[in-house]
Amino acid sequence: MQQHLQEHQQRAERIEALLQEVAQFRDHQAREATEELVQLLLDLYGEGLARLLDIARRAQSTGDALVERFAQDELLASLLLLHGLHPLDLETRVRQALGKLQTTLGPRGGTLDLLKIEQARAYLVLNGSHSSCPSSNASLTAKIEQAVHEVAPELEEILIEQNNHHKTTRPVTFVPRQRQKKSMGEAL
């Protein structure tokens, strides 16, 4: 316990030193951007902690059930994911996201299944009858990508096979947003 207190103290001192360093930046724009970034992060974590306390106060449950409720909150789930603390494993999170999407596919008569997750890639198959309209298929693919990315940002790629009446298969590759931004930044 004493070691943890010392580590926390050292981190607090380092944060204070870095904030002092930022305050001395000669570049006004860099100083303001850095200060805004720090404030936004503090706001995000503050809101997350407030939600955590609110959920705990309202809960009739304890232990694992309470942790599960934290994981169901969108903001808390994203913070838990960010730090590798989410109580559900990757496959379970992806399967739950696909289950929620099934209602979107229902009227079209299709199913969406997870085949496997391997080497930071999710392999999905979209079965059944789907619209022959390219924009409709693109919209559905975008919904799938977004839903999976929200619960599994650690995936590097999502591969979707689309099987329709004619038994044709078309793979779709997904690049997570953070990689897209990085690639665009490198291109500039």
Coordinates of C-alpha atoms in Angstrom, one line a residue:
M1 CA 0.0 0.0 0.0
Q2 CA 2.8 2.4 0.9
Q3 CA 4.4 1.8 -2.6
H4 CA 1.1 2.7 -4.3
L5 CA 1.0 5.9 -2.4
Q6 CA 4.5 6.8 -3.4
E7 CA 3.8 6.0 -7.0
H8 CA 0.7 8.2 -6.9
Q9 CA 2.6 11.0 -5.3
Q10 CA 5.4 10.7 -8.0
R11 CA 2.8 10.8 -10.7
A12 CA 1.1 13.8 -9.2
E13 CA 4.4 15.6 -8.9
R14 CA 5.2 14.8 -12.6
I15 CA 1.8 16.0 -13.7
E16 CA 2.4 19.3 -11.9
A17 CA 5.9 19.7 -13.4
L18 CA 4.5 19.0 -16.9
L19 CA 1.7 21.5 -16.4
Q20 CA 4.2 24.1 -15.3
E21 CA 6.3 23.3 -18.5
V22 CA 3.2 23.7 -20.7
A23 CA 2.5 27.1 -19.1
Q24 CA 6.0 28.2 -20.3
F25 CA 5.5 27.2 -23.9
R26 CA 6.4 30.2 -26.1
D27 CA 4.1 29.0 -28.9
H28 CA 0.8 30.4 -27.8
Q29 CA -1.2 28.0 -30.0
A30 CA 0.6 24.9 -28.7
R31 CA 0.1 26.1 -25.1
E32 CA -3.6 26.6 -25.6
A33 CA -4.1 23.4 -27.5
T34 CA -2.3 21.4 -24.8
E35 CA -4.2 23.1 -22.0
E36 CA -7.5 22.5 -23.8
L37 CA -6.6 18.8 -24.3
V38 CA -5.8 18.4 -20.6
Q39 CA -9.1 20.1 -19.6
L40 CA -11.1 17.9 -22.0
L41 CA -9.5 14.8 -20.6
L42 CA -10.3 15.9 -17.1
D43 CA -13.9 16.7 -18.0
L44 CA -14.3 13.3 -19.7
Y45 CA -12.9 11.4 -16.7
G46 CA -14.9 13.6 -14.3
E47 CA -18.1 12.8 -16.1
G48 CA -17.2 9.1 -16.1
L49 CA -16.5 9.1 -12.3
A50 CA -19.8 11.0 -11.7
R51 CA -21.7 8.4 -13.7
L52 CA -19.9 5.6 -11.9
L53 CA -21.0 7.0 -8.5
D54 CA -24.5 7.7 -9.7
I55 CA -24.9 4.1 -11.0
A56 CA -23.5 2.8 -7.7
R57 CA -25.9 4.9 -5.6
R58 CA -28.9 3.8 -7.6
A59 CA -27.9 0.1 -7.8
Q60 CA -29.6 -2.6 -5.8
S61 CA -26.8 -4.9 -6.6
T62 CA -23.2 -5.4 -5.6
G63 CA -20.0 -6.9 -6.9
D64 CA -20.1 -8.4 -10.4
A65 CA -23.6 -7.2 -11.1
L66 CA -22.5 -3.6 -10.4
V67 CA -19.4 -4.0 -12.6
E68 CA -21.7 -5.3 -15.4
R69 CA -23.9 -2.2 -15.0
F70 CA -20.8 0.0 -15.3
A71 CA -19.9 -1.8 -18.5
Q72 CA -23.4 -1.1 -19.9
D73 CA -23.0 2.6 -19.6
E74 CA -21.6 4.0 -22.9
L75 CA -19.2 6.5 -21.4
L76 CA -17.9 4.1 -18.7
A77 CA -17.6 1.2 -21.2
S78 CA -15.5 3.4 -23.4
L79 CA -13.2 4.4 -20.5
L80 CA -13.0 0.7 -19.4
L81 CA -12.0 -0.3 -23.0
L82 CA -9.5 2.5 -23.2
H83 CA -7.7 1.1 -20.2
G84 CA -8.1 -2.6 -20.9
L85 CA -10.5 -3.0 -18.0
H86 CA -13.8 -3.9 -19.7
P87 CA -15.2 -6.9 -17.9
L88 CA -16.4 -8.6 -21.1
D89 CA -14.0 -10.3 -23.4
L90 CA -13.6 -9.2 -27.0
E91 CA -15.7 -12.0 -28.6
T92 CA -18.6 -11.4 -26.2
R93 CA -18.6 -7.7 -26.9
V94 CA -18.6 -8.3 -30.7
R95 CA -21.4 -10.9 -30.4
Q96 CA -23.5 -8.6 -28.3
A97 CA -23.1 -5.8 -30.9
L98 CA -24.0 -8.1 -33.7
G99 CA -27.1 -9.3 -31.7
K100 CA -28.3 -5.7 -31.5
L101 CA -27.8 -5.2 -35.2
Q102 CA -29.9 -8.3 -36.0
T103 CA -33.0 -6.2 -35.6
T104 CA -31.8 -4.0 -38.5
L105 CA -31.4 -7.1 -40.6
G106 CA -34.7 -8.8 -39.6
P107 CA -36.9 -7.1 -42.2
R108 CA -34.4 -8.0 -44.9
G109 CA -34.4 -11.6 -43.9
G110 CA -30.7 -11.8 -43.3
T111 CA -28.4 -12.8 -40.4
L112 CA -25.1 -11.5 -39.3
D113 CA -22.7 -14.0 -37.7
L114 CA -19.2 -13.8 -36.2
L115 CA -17.1 -16.6 -37.7
K116 CA -14.0 -15.9 -35.7
I117 CA -11.6 -13.4 -34.2
E118 CA -8.0 -14.0 -35.0
Q119 CA -4.9 -11.7 -34.9
A120 CA -6.9 -8.5 -34.2
R121 CA -9.3 -9.3 -37.1
A122 CA -13.0 -10.1 -36.9
Y123 CA -14.4 -12.3 -39.6
L124 CA -18.2 -11.8 -40.1
V125 CA -20.6 -13.2 -42.6
L126 CA -23.8 -11.5 -43.7
N127 CA -26.2 -14.1 -44.9
G128 CA -29.6 -14.0 -46.6
S129 CA -31.3 -11.7 -49.0
H130 CA -30.1 -8.1 -49.0
S131 CA -30.8 -5.2 -51.2
S132 CA -29.2 -5.1 -54.6
C133 CA -28.8 -1.3 -54.1
P134 CA -25.1 -0.5 -53.6
S135 CA -25.9 2.5 -51.4
S136 CA -28.2 0.4 -49.2
N137 CA -25.4 -2.3 -48.8
A138 CA -22.9 0.4 -48.1
S139 CA -25.1 1.9 -45.4
L140 CA -25.6 -1.5 -43.8
T141 CA -21.8 -2.2 -43.9
A142 CA -21.2 1.2 -42.3
K143 CA -23.6 0.4 -39.5
I144 CA -21.9 -3.0 -38.9
E145 CA -18.5 -1.4 -38.9
Q146 CA -19.5 1.4 -36.5
A147 CA -21.3 -0.9 -34.1
V148 CA -18.3 -3.3 -33.9
H149 CA -15.8 -0.6 -33.7
E150 CA -17.6 1.0 -30.7
V151 CA -17.4 -2.1 -28.7
A152 CA -14.0 -3.4 -30.0
P153 CA -11.7 -0.6 -30.8
E154 CA -8.7 -2.9 -30.4
L155 CA -9.7 -4.7 -33.7
E156 CA -7.4 -3.7 -36.5
E157 CA -9.7 -5.0 -39.2
I158 CA -13.2 -6.3 -39.8
L159 CA -13.8 -8.6 -42.8
I160 CA -17.4 -9.0 -43.9
E161 CA -18.5 -11.6 -46.4
Q162 CA -21.8 -11.0 -48.0
N163 CA -23.7 -14.1 -49.1
N164 CA -26.9 -13.5 -51.0
H165 CA -29.3 -15.7 -53.0
H166 CA -26.7 -16.1 -55.7
K167 CA -24.0 -17.4 -53.3
T168 CA -21.6 -14.7 -54.2
T169 CA -19.2 -13.5 -51.6
R170 CA -17.7 -10.0 -51.4
P171 CA -15.2 -9.2 -48.7
V172 CA -15.2 -5.8 -47.1
T173 CA -12.2 -4.4 -45.3
F174 CA -12.6 -2.0 -42.4
V175 CA -9.9 0.3 -41.1
P176 CA -10.6 1.7 -37.6
R177 CA -11.0 5.5 -37.4
Q178 CA -7.8 6.0 -35.5
R179 CA -5.8 4.4 -38.3
Q180 CA -7.6 6.4 -40.9
K181 CA -6.8 9.6 -39.1
K182 CA -3.2 8.6 -38.7
S183 CA -2.9 7.7 -42.4
M184 CA -4.5 11.0 -43.4
G185 CA -2.2 12.9 -41.1
E186 CA 0.8 11.1 -42.6
A187 CA -0.4 12.0 -46.1
L188 CA -0.4 15.8 -45.2

